[in-house]
PDB file of N, CA and C in Angstrom:
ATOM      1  N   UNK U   1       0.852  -1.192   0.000  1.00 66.00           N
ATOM      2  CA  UNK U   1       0.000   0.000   0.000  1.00 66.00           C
ATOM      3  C   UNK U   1       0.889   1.243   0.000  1.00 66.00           C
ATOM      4  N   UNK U   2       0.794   1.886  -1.157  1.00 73.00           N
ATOM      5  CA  UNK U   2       1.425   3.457  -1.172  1.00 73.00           C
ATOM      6  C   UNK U   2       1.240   3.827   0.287  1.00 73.00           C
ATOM      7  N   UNK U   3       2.252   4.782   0.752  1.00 81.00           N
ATOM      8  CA  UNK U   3       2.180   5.824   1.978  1.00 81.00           C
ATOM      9  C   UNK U   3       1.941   6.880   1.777  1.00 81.00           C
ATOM     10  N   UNK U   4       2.453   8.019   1.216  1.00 93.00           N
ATOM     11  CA  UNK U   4       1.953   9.335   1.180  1.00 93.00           C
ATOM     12  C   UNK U   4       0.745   9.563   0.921  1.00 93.00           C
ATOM     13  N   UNK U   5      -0.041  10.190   1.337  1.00 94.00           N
ATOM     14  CA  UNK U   5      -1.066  10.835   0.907  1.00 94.00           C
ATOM     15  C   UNK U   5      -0.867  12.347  -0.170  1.00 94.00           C
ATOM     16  N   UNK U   6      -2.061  12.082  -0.621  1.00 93.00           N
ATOM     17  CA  UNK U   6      -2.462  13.482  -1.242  1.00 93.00           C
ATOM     18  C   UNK U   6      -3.512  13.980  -1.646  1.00 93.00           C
ATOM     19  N   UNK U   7      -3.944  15.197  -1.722  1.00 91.00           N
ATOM     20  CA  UNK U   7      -5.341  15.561  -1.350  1.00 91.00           C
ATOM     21  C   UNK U   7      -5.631  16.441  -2.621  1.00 91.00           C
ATOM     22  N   UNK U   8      -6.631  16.030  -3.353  1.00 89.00           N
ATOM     23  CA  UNK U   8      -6.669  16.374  -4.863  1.00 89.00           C
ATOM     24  C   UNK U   8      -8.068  17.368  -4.673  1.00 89.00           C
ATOM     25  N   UNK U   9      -7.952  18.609  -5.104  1.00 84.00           N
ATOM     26  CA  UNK U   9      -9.271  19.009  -4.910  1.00 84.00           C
ATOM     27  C   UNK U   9      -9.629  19.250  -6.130  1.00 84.00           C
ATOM     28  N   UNK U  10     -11.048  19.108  -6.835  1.00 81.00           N
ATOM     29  CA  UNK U  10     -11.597  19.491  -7.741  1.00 81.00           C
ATOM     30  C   UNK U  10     -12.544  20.415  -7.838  1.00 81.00           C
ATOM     31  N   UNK U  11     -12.035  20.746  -9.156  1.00 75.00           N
ATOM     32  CA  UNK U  11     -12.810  22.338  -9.449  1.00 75.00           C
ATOM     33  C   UNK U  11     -13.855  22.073  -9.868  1.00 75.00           C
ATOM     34  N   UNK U  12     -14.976  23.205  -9.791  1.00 67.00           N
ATOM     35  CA  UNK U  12     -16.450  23.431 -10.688  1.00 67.00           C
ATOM     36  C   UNK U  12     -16.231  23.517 -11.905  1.00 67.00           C
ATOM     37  N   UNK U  13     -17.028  23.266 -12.809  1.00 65.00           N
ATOM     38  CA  UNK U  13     -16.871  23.913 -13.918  1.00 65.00           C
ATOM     39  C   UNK U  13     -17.200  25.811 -13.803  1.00 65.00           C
ATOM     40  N   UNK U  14     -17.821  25.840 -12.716  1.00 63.00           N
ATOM     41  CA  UNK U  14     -18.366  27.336 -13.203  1.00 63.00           C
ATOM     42  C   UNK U  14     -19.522  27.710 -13.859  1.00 63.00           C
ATOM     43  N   UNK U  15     -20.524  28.204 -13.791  1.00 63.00           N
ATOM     44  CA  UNK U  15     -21.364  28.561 -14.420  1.00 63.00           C
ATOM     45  C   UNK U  15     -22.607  27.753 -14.369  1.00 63.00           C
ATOM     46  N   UNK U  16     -24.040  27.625 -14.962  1.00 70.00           N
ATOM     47  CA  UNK U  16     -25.136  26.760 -15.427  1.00 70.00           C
ATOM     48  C   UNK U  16     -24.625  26.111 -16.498  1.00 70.00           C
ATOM     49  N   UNK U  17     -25.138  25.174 -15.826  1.00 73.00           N
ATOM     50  CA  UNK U  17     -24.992  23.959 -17.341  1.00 73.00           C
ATOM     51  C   UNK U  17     -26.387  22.730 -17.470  1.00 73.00           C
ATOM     52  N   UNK U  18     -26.032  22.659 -18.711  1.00 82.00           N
ATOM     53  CA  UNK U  18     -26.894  21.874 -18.984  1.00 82.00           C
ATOM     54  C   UNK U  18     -27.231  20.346 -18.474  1.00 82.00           C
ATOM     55  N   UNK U  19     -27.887  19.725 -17.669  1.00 84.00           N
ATOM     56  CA  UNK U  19     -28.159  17.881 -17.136  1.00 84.00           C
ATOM     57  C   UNK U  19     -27.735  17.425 -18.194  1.00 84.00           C
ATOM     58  N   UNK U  20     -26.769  16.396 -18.022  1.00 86.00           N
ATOM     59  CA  UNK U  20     -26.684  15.931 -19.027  1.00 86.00           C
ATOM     60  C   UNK U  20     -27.918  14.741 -19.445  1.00 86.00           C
ATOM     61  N   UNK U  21     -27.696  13.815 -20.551  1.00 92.00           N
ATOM     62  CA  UNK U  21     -28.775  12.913 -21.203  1.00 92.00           C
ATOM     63  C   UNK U  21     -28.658  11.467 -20.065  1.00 92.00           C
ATOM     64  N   UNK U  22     -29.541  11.229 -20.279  1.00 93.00           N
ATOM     65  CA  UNK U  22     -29.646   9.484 -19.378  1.00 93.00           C
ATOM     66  C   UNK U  22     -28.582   8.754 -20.119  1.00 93.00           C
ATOM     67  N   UNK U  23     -28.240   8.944 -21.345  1.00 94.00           N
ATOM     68  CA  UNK U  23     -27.364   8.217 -22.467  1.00 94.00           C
ATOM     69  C   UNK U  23     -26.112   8.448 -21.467  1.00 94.00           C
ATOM     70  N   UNK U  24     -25.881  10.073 -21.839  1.00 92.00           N
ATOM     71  CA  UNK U  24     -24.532  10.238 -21.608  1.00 92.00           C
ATOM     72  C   UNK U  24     -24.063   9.906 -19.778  1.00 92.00           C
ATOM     73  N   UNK U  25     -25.550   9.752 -18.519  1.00 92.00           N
ATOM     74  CA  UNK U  25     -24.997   9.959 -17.710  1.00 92.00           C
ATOM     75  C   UNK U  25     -24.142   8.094 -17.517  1.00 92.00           C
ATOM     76  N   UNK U  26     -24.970   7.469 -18.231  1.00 94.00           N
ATOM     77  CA  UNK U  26     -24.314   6.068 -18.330  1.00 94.00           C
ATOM     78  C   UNK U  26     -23.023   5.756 -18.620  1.00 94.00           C
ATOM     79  N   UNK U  27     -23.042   6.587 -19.618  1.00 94.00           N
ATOM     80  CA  UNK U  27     -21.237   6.444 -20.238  1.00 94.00           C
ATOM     81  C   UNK U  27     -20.333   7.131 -19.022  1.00 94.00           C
ATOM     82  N   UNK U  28     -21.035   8.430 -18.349  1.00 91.00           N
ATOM     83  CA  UNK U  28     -19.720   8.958 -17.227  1.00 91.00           C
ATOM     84  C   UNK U  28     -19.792   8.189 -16.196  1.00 91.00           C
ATOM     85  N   UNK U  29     -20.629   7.617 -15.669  1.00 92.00           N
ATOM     86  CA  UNK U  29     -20.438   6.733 -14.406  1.00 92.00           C
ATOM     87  C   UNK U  29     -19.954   5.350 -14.933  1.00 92.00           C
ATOM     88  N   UNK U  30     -20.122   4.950 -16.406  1.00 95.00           N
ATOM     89  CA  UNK U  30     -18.909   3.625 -16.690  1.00 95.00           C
ATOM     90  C   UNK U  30     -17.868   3.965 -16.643  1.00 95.00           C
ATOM     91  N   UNK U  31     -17.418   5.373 -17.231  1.00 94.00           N
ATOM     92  CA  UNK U  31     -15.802   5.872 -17.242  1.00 94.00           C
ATOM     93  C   UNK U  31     -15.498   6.040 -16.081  1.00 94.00           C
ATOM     94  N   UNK U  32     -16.436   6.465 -15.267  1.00 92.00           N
ATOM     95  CA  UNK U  32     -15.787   6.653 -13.574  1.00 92.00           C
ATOM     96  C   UNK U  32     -15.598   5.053 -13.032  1.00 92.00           C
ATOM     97  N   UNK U  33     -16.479   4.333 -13.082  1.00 94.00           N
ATOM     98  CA  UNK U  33     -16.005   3.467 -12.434  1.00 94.00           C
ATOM     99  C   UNK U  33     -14.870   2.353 -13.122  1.00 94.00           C
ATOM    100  N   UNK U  34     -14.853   2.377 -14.351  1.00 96.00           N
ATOM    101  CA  UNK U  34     -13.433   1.425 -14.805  1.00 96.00           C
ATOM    102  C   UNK U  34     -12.070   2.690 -14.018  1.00 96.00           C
ATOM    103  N   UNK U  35     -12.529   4.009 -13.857  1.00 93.00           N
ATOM    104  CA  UNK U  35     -11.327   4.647 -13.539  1.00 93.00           C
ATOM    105  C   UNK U  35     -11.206   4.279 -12.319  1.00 93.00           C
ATOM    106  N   UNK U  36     -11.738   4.148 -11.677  1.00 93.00           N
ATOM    107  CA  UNK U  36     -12.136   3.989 -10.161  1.00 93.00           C
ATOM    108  C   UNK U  36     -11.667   2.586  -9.850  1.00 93.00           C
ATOM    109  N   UNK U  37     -11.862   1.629 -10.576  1.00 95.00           N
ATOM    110  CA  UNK U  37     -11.428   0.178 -10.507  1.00 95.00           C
ATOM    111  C   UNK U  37      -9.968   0.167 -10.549  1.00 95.00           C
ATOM    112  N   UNK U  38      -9.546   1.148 -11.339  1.00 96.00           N
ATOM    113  CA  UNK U  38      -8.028   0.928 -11.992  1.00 96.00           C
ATOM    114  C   UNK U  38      -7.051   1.245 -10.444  1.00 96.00           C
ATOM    115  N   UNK U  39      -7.886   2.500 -10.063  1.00 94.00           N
ATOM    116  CA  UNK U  39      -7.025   3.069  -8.991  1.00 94.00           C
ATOM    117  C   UNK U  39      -7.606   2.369  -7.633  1.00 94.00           C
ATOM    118  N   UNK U  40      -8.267   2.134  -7.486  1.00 93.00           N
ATOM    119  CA  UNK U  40      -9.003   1.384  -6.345  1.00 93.00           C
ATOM    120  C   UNK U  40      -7.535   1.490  -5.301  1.00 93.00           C
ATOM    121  N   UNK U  41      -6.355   0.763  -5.187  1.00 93.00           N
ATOM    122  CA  UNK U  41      -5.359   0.874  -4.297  1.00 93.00           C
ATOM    123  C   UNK U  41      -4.651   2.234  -3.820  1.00 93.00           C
ATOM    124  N   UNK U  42      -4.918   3.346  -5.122  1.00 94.00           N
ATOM    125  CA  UNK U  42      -4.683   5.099  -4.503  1.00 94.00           C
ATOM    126  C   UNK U  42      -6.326   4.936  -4.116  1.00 94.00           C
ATOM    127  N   UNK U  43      -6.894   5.340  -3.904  1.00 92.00           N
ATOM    128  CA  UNK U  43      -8.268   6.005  -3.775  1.00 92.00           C
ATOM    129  C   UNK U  43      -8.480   5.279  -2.094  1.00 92.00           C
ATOM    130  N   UNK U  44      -7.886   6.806  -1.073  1.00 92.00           N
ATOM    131  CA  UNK U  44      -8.248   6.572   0.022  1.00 92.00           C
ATOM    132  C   UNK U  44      -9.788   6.729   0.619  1.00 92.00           C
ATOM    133  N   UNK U  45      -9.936   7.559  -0.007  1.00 92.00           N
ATOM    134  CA  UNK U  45     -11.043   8.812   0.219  1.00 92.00           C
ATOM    135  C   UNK U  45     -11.670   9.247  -0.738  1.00 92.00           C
ATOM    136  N   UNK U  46     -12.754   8.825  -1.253  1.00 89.00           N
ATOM    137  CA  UNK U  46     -13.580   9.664  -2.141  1.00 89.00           C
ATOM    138  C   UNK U  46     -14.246  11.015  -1.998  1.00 89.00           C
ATOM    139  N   UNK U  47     -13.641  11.291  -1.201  1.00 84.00           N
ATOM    140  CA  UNK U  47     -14.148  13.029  -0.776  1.00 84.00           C
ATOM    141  C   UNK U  47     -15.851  13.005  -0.796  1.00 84.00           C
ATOM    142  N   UNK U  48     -16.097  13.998  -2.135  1.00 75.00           N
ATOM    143  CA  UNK U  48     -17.089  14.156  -2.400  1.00 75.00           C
ATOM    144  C   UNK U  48     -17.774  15.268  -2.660  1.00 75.00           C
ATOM    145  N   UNK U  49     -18.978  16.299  -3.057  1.00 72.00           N
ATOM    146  CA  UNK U  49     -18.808  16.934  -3.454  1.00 72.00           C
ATOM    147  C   UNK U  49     -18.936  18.376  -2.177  1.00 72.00           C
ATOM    148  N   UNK U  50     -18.770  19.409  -2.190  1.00 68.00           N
ATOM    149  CA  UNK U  50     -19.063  20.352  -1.432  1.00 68.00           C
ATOM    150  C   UNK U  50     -20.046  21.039  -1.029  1.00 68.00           C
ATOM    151  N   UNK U  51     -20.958  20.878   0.293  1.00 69.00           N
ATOM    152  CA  UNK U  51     -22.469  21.787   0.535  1.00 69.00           C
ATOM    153  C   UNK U  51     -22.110  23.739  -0.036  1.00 69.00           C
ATOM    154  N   UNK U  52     -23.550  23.583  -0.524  1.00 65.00           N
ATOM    155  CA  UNK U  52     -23.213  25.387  -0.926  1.00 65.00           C
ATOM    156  C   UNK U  52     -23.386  25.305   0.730  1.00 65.00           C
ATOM    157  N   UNK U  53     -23.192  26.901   0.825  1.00 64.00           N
ATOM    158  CA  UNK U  53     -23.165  28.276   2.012  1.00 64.00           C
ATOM    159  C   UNK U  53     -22.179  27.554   3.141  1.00 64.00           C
ATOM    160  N   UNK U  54     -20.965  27.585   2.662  1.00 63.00           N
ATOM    161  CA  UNK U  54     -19.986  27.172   3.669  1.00 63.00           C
ATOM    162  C   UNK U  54     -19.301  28.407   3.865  1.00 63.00           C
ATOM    163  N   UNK U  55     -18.263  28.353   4.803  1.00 64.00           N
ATOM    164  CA  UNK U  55     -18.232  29.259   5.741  1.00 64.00           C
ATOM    165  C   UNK U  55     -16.493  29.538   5.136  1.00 64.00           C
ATOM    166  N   UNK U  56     -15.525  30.589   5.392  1.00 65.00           N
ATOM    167  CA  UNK U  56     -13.965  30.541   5.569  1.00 65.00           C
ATOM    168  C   UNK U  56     -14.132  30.729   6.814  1.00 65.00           C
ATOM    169  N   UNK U  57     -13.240  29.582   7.236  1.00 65.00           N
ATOM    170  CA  UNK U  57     -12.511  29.595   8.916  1.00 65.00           C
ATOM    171  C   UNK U  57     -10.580  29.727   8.901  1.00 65.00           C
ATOM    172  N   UNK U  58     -10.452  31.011   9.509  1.00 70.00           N
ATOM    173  CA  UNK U  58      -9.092  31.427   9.988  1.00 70.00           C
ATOM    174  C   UNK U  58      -8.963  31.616  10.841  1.00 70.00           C
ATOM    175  N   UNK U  59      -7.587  31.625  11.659  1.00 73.00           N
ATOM    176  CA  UNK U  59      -7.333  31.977  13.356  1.00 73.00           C
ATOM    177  C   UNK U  59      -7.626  33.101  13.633  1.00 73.00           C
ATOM    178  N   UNK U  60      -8.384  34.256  12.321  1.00 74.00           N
ATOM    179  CA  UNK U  60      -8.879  35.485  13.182  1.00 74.00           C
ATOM    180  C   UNK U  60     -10.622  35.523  12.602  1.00 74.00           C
ATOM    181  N   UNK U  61     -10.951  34.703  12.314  1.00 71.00           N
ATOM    182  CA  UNK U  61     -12.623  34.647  12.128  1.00 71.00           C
ATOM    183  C   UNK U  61     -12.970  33.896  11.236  1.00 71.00           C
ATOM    184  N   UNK U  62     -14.302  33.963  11.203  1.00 68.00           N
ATOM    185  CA  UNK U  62     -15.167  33.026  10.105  1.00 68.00           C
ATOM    186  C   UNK U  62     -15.210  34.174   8.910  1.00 68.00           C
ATOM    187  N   UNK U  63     -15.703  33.951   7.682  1.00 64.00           N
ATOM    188  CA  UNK U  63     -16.180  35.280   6.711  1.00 64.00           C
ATOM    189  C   UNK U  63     -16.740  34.542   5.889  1.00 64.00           C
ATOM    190  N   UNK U  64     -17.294  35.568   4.968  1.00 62.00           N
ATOM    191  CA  UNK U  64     -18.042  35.121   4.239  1.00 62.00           C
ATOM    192  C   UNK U  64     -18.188  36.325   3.157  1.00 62.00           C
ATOM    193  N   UNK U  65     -17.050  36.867   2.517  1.00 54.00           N
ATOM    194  CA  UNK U  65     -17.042  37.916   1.963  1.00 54.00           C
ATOM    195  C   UNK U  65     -17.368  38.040   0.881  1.00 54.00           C
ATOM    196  N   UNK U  66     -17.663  39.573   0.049  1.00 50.00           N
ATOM    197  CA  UNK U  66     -17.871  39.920  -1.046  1.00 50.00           C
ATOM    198  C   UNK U  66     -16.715  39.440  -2.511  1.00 50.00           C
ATOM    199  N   UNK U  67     -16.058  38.160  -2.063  1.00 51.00           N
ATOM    200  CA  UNK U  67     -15.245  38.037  -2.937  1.00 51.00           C
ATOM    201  C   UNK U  67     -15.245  36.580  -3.730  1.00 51.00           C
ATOM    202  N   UNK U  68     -14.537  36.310  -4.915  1.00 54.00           N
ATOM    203  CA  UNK U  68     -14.561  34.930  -5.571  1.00 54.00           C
ATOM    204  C   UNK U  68     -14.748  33.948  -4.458  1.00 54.00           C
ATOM    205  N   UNK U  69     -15.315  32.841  -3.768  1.00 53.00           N
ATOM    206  CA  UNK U  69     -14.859  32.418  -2.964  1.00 53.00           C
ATOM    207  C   UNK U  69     -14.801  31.027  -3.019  1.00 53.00           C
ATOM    208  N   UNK U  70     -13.783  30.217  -2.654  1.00 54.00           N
ATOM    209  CA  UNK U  70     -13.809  28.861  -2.857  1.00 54.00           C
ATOM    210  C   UNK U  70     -14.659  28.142  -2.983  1.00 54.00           C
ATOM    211  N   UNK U  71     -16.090  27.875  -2.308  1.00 52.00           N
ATOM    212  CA  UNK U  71     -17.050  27.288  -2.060  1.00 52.00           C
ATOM    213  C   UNK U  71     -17.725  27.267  -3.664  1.00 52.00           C
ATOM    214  N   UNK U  72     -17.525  28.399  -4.209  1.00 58.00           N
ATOM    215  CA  UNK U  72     -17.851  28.593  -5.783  1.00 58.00           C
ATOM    216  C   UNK U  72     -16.634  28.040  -7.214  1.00 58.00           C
ATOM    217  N   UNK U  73     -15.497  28.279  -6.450  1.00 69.00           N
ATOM    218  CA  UNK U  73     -14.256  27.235  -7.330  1.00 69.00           C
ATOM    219  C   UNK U  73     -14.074  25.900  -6.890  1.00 69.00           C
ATOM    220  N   UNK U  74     -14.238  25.575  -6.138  1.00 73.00           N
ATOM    221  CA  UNK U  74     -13.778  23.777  -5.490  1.00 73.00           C
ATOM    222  C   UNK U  74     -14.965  23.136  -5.297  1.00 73.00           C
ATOM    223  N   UNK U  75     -14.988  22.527  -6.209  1.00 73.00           N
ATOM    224  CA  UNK U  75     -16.392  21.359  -6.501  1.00 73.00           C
ATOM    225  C   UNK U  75     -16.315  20.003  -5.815  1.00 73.00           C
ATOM    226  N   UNK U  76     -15.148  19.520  -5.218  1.00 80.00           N
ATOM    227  CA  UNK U  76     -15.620  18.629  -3.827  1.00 80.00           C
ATOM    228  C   UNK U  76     -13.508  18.460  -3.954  1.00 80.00           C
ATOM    229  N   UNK U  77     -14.011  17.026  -3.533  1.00 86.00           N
ATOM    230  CA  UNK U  77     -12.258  16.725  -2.894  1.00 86.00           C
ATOM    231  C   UNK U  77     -12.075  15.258  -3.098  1.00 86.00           C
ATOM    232  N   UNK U  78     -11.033  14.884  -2.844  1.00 90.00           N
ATOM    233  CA  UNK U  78     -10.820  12.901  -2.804  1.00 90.00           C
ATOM    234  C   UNK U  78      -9.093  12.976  -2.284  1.00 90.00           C
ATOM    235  N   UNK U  79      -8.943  11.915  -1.386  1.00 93.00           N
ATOM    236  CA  UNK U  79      -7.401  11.422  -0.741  1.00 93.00           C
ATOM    237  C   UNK U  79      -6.870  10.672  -1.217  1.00 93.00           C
ATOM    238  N   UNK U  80      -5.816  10.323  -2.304  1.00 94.00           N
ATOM    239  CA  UNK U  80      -5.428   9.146  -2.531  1.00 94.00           C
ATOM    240  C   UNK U  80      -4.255   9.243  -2.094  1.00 94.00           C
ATOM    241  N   UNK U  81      -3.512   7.777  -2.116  1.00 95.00           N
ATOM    242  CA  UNK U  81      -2.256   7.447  -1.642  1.00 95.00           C
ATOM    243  C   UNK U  81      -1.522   7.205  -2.607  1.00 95.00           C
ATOM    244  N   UNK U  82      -0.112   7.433  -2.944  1.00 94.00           N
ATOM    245  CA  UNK U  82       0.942   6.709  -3.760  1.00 94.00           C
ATOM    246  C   UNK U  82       2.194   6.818  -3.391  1.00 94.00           C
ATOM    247  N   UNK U  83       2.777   5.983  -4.370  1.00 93.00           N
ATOM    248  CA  UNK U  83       4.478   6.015  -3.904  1.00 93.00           C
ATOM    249  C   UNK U  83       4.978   7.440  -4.327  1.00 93.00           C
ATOM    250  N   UNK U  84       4.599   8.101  -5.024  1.00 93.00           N
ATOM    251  CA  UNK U  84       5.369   9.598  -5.538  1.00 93.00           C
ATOM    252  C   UNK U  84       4.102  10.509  -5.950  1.00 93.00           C
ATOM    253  N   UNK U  85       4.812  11.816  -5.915  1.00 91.00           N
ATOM    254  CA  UNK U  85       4.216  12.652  -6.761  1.00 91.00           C
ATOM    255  C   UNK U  85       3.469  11.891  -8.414  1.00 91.00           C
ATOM    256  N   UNK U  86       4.250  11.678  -9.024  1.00 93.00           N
ATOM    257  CA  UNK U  86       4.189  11.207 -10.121  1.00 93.00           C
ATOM    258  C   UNK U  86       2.556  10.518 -10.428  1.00 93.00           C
ATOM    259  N   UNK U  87       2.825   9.325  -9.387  1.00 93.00           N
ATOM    260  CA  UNK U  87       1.415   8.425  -9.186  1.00 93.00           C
ATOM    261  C   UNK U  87       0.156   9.081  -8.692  1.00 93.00           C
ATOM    262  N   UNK U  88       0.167   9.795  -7.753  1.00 93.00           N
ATOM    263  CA  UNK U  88      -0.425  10.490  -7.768  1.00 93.00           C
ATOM    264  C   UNK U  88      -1.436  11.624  -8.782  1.00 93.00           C
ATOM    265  N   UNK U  89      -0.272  12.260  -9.566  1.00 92.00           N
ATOM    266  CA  UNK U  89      -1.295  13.125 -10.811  1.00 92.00           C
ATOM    267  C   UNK U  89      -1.460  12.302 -11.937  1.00 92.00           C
ATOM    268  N   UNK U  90      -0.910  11.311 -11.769  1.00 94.00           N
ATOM    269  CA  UNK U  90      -1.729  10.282 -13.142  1.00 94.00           C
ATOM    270  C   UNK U  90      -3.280   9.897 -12.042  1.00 94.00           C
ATOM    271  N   UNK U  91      -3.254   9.251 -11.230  1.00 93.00           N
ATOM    272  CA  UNK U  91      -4.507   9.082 -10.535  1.00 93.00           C
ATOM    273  C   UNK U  91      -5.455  10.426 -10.802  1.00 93.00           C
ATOM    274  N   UNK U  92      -5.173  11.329 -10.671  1.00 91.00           N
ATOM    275  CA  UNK U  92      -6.168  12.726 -10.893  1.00 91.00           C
ATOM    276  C   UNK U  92      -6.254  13.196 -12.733  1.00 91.00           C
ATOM    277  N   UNK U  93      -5.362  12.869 -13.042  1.00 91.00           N
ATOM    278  CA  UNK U  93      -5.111  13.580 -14.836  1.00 91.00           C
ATOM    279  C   UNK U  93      -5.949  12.163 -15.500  1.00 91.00           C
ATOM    280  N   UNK U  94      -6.418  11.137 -15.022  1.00 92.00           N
ATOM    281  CA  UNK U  94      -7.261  10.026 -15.762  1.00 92.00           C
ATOM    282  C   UNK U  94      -8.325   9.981 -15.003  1.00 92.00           C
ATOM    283  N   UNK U  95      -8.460  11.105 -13.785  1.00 89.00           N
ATOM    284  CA  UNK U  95     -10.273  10.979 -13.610  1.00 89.00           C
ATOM    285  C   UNK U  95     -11.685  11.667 -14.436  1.00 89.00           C
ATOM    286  N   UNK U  96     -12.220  10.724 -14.879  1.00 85.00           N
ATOM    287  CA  UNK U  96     -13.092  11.327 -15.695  1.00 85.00           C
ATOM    288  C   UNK U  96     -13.778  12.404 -15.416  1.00 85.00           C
ATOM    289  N   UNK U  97     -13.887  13.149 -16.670  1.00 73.00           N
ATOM    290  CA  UNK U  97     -14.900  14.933 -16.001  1.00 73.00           C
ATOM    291  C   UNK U  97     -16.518  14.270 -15.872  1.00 73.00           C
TER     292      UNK U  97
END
């Protein structure tokens, strides 16, 4: 079992979009899961995706400001393990969108 961890966060796309088709949602959850099969030994943690109206917590307050804010760029998270860097961003650069 790889040791290091690493903590992959994924982005939103951004914006409204369109549901995709019953067709197509078949084909992304087959591509996810043969991807998912492949890595099964990195894949500590499937994260998952992020609740809207979350909060920033720092050692000098909570906020919730007038600005870009993560909760709107980072579309959830997942932990996997590997022997290197390397293994690692192949595990993330072959997860299906």
């Amino acid at each position: 079992m790889p040791t290091q961890k690493y903590l992959i966060v994924l982005r939103s796309a951004g914006g409204k979009q369109e549901p995709p088709s019953p067709a197509h949602m078949r084909e992304m959850y087959a591509a996810f899961n043969v991807w998912k099969e492949k890595f099964n030994v990195n894949i500590v943690d499937m994260g998952g995706k992020l609740k809207p109206g979350g909060k920033i917590l720092t050692a000098s307050g909570v906020t919730d400001g007038p600005y870009a804010e993560a909760k709107e760029i980072i579309g959830g998270y997942m932990v996997v393990a590997a022997e290197n860097y390397d293994r690692a961003l192949e595990v993330a650069r072959e997860c299906p969108e």
